mmCIF file of C-alpha atoms in Angstrom:
data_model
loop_
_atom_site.group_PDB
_atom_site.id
_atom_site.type_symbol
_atom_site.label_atom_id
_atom_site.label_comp_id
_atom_site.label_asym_id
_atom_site.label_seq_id
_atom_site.Cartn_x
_atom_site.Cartn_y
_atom_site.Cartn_z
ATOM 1 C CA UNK A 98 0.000 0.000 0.000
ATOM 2 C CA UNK A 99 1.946 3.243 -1.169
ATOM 3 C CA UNK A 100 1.604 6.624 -0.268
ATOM 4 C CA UNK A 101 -0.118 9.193 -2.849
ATOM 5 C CA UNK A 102 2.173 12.049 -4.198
ATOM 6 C CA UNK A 103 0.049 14.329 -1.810
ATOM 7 C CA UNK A 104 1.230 11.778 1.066
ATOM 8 C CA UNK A 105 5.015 11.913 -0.119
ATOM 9 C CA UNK A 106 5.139 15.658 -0.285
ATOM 10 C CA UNK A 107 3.657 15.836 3.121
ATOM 11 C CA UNK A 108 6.851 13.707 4.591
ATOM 12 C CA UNK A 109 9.831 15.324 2.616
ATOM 13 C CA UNK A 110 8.059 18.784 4.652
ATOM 14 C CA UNK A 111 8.208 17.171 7.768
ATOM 15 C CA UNK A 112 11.618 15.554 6.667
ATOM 16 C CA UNK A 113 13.049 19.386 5.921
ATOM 17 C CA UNK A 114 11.218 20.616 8.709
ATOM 18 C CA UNK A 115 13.012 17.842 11.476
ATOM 19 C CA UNK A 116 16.127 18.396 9.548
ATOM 20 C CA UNK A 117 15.796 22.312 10.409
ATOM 21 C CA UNK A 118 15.027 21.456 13.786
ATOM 22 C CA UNK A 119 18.518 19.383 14.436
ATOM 23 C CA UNK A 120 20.289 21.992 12.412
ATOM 24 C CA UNK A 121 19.215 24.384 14.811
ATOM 25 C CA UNK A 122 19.695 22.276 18.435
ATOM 26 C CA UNK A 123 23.718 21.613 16.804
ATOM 27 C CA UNK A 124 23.831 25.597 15.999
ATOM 28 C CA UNK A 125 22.467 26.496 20.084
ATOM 29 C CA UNK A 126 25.147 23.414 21.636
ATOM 30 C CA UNK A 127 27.510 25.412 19.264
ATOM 31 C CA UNK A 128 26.708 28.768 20.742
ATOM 32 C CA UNK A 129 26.406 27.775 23.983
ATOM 33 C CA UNK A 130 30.272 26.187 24.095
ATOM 34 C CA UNK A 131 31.182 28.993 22.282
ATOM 35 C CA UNK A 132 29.586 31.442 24.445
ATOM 36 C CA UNK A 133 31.386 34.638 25.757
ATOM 37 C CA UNK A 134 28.962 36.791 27.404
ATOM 38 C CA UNK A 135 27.177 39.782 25.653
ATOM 39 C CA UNK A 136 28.923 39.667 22.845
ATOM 40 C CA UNK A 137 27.591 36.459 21.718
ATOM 41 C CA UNK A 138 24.277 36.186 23.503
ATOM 42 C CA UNK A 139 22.542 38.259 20.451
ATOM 43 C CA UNK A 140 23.331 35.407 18.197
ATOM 44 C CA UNK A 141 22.270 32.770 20.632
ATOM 45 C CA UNK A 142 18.965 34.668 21.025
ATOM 46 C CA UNK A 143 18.826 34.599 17.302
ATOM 47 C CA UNK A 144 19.214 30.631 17.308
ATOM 48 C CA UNK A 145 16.626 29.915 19.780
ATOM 49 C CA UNK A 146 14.174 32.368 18.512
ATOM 50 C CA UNK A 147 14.643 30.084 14.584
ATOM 51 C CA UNK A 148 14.381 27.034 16.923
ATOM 52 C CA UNK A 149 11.384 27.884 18.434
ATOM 53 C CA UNK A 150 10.054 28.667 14.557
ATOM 54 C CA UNK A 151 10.878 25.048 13.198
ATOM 55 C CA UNK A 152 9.185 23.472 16.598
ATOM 56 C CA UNK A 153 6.241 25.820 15.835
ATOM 57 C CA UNK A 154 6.104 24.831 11.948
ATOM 58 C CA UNK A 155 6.923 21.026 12.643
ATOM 59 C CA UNK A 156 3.887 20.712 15.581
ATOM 60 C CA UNK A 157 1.671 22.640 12.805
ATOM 61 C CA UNK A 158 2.410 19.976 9.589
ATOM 62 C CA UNK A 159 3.340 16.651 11.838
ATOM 63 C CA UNK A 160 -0.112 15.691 12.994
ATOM 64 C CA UNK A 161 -1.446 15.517 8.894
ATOM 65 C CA UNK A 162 0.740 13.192 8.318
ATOM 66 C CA UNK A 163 -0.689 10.174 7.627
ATOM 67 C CA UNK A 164 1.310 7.381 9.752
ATOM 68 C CA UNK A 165 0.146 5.723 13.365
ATOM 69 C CA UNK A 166 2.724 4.552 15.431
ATOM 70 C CA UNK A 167 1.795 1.070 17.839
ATOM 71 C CA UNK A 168 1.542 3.364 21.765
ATOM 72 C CA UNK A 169 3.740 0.293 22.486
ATOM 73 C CA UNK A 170 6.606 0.985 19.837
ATOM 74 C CA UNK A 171 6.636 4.686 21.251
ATOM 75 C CA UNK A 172 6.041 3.507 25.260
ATOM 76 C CA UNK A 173 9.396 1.048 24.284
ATOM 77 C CA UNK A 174 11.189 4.146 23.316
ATOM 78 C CA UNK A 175 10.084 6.279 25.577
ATOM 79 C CA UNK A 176 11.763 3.983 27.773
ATOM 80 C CA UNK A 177 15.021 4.066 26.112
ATOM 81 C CA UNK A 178 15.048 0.636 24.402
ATOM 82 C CA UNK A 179 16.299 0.239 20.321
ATOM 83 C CA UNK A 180 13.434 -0.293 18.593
ATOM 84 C CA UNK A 181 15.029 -2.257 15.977
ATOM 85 C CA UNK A 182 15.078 -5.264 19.227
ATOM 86 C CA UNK A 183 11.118 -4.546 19.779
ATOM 87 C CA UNK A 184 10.817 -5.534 15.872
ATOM 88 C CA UNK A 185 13.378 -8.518 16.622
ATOM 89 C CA UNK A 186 11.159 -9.706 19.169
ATOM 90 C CA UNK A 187 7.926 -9.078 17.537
ATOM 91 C CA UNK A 188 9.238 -10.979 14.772
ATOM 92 C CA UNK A 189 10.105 -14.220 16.747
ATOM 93 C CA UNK A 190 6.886 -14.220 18.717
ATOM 94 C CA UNK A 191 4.987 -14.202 15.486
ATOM 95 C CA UNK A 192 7.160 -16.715 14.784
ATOM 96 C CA UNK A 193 6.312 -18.917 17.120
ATOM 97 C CA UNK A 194 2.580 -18.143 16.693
ATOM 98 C CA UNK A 195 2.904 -19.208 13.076
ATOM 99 C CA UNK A 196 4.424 -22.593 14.180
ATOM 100 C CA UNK A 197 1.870 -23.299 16.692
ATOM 101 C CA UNK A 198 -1.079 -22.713 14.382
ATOM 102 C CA UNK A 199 1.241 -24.752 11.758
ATOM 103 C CA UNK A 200 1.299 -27.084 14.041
ATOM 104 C CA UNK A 201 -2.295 -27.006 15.158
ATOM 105 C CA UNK A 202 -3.441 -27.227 11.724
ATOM 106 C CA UNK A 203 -1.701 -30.412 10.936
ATOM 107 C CA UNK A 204 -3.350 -32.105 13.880
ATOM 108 C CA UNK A 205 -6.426 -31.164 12.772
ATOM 109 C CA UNK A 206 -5.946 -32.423 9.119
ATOM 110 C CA UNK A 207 -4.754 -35.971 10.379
ATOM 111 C CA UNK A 208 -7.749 -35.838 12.854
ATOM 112 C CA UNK A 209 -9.705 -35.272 9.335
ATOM 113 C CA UNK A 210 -8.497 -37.815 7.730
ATOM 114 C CA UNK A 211 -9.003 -40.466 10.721
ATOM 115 C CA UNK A 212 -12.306 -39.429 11.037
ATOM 116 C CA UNK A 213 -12.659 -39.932 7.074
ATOM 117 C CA UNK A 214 -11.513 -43.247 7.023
ATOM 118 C CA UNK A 215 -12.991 -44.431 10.267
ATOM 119 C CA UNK A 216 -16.919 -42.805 9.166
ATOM 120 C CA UNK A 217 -16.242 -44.479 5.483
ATOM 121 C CA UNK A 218 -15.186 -47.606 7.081
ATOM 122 C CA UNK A 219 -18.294 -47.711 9.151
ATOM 123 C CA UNK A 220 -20.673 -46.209 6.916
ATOM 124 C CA UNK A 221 -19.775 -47.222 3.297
ATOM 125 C CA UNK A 222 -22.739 -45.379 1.846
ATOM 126 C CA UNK A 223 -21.063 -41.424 2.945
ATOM 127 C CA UNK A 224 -17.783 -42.568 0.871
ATOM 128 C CA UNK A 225 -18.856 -40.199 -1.957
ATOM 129 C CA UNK A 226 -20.031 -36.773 0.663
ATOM 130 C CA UNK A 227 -16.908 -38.181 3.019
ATOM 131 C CA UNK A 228 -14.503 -37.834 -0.188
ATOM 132 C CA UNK A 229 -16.063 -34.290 -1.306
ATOM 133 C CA UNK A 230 -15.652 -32.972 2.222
ATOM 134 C CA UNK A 231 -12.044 -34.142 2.202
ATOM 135 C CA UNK A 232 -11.452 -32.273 -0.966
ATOM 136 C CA UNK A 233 -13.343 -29.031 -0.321
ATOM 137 C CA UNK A 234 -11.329 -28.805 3.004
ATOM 138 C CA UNK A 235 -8.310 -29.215 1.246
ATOM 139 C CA UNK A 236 -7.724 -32.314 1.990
ATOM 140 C CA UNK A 237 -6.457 -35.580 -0.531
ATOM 141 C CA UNK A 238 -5.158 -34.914 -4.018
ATOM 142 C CA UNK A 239 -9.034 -35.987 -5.967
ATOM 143 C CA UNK A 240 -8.168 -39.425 -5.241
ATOM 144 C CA UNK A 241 -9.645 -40.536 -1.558
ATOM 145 C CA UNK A 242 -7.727 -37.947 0.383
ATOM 146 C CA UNK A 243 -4.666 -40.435 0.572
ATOM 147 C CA UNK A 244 -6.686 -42.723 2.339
ATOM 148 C CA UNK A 245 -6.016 -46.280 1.949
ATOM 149 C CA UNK A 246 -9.507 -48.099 0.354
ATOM 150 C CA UNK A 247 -11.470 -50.643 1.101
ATOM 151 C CA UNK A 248 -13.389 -51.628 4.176
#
């Protein structure tokens, strides 16, 4: 799902915009170490004052764009943890979700197939609806679900 033209203009502003924003903080750390009273608190002043523009332009255009952000993926930041490990572990745990269903789903095919075989065994007259239920659930290859005949 890609973003419309409107959508991508949208972020380069907001890119520009953060990118005047850091400009800014490393131009005020640079004042500040470089600062030598009077004589450099006009510029300073100056800094701040463009800082305090960007924030103002940035809090204006960031809430249009059009991207949500989990509460937990910002929470896990907030909290000073990499992000890139939240996705690591998000990652695994679906993972492991996608094995146990895997795993789940197997047992219920084989329990399919027993049930197949045992109800065709007993009632030879359902073969036909116990075949086309097989094959509708995605079962057998259109010959008897690889069930072994007879009974």
């Amino acid at each position: 799902m890609g973003m419309s033209s409107t959508e991508m203009a949208l972020v380069e502003t907001i890119e520009g915009q953060l990118q005047e924003v850091i400009q800014d903080l490393y131009e005020i750390s640079v004042a500040v170490y470089a600062y030598q009273g009077l004589e450099t608190s006009d510029a300073l002043i100056h800094k701040i004052k463009a800082l305090t523009t960007h924030l103002a332009d940035l809090s204006r255009t960031a809430p249009h764009l059009p991207v949500t952000i989990p509460p937990e993926i910002v929470e896990y930041v907030e909290s000073g943890r990499n992000p890139d490990i939240y996705t690591r572990e998000f990652v695994e745990l679906v993972q492991k979700s996608n094995e146990h269903m895997k795993g789940k789903t197997e047992a219920f095919r084989a329990f399919r197939d027993v049930l197949a075989e045992e109800i065709s065994s007993a009632l030879p007259a359902l073969r036909e609806q116990v075949d086309r239920v097989i094959r509708e659930t995605g079962g057998g290859d259109g010959g008897g679900g690889g069930r072994t005949e007879g009974g």
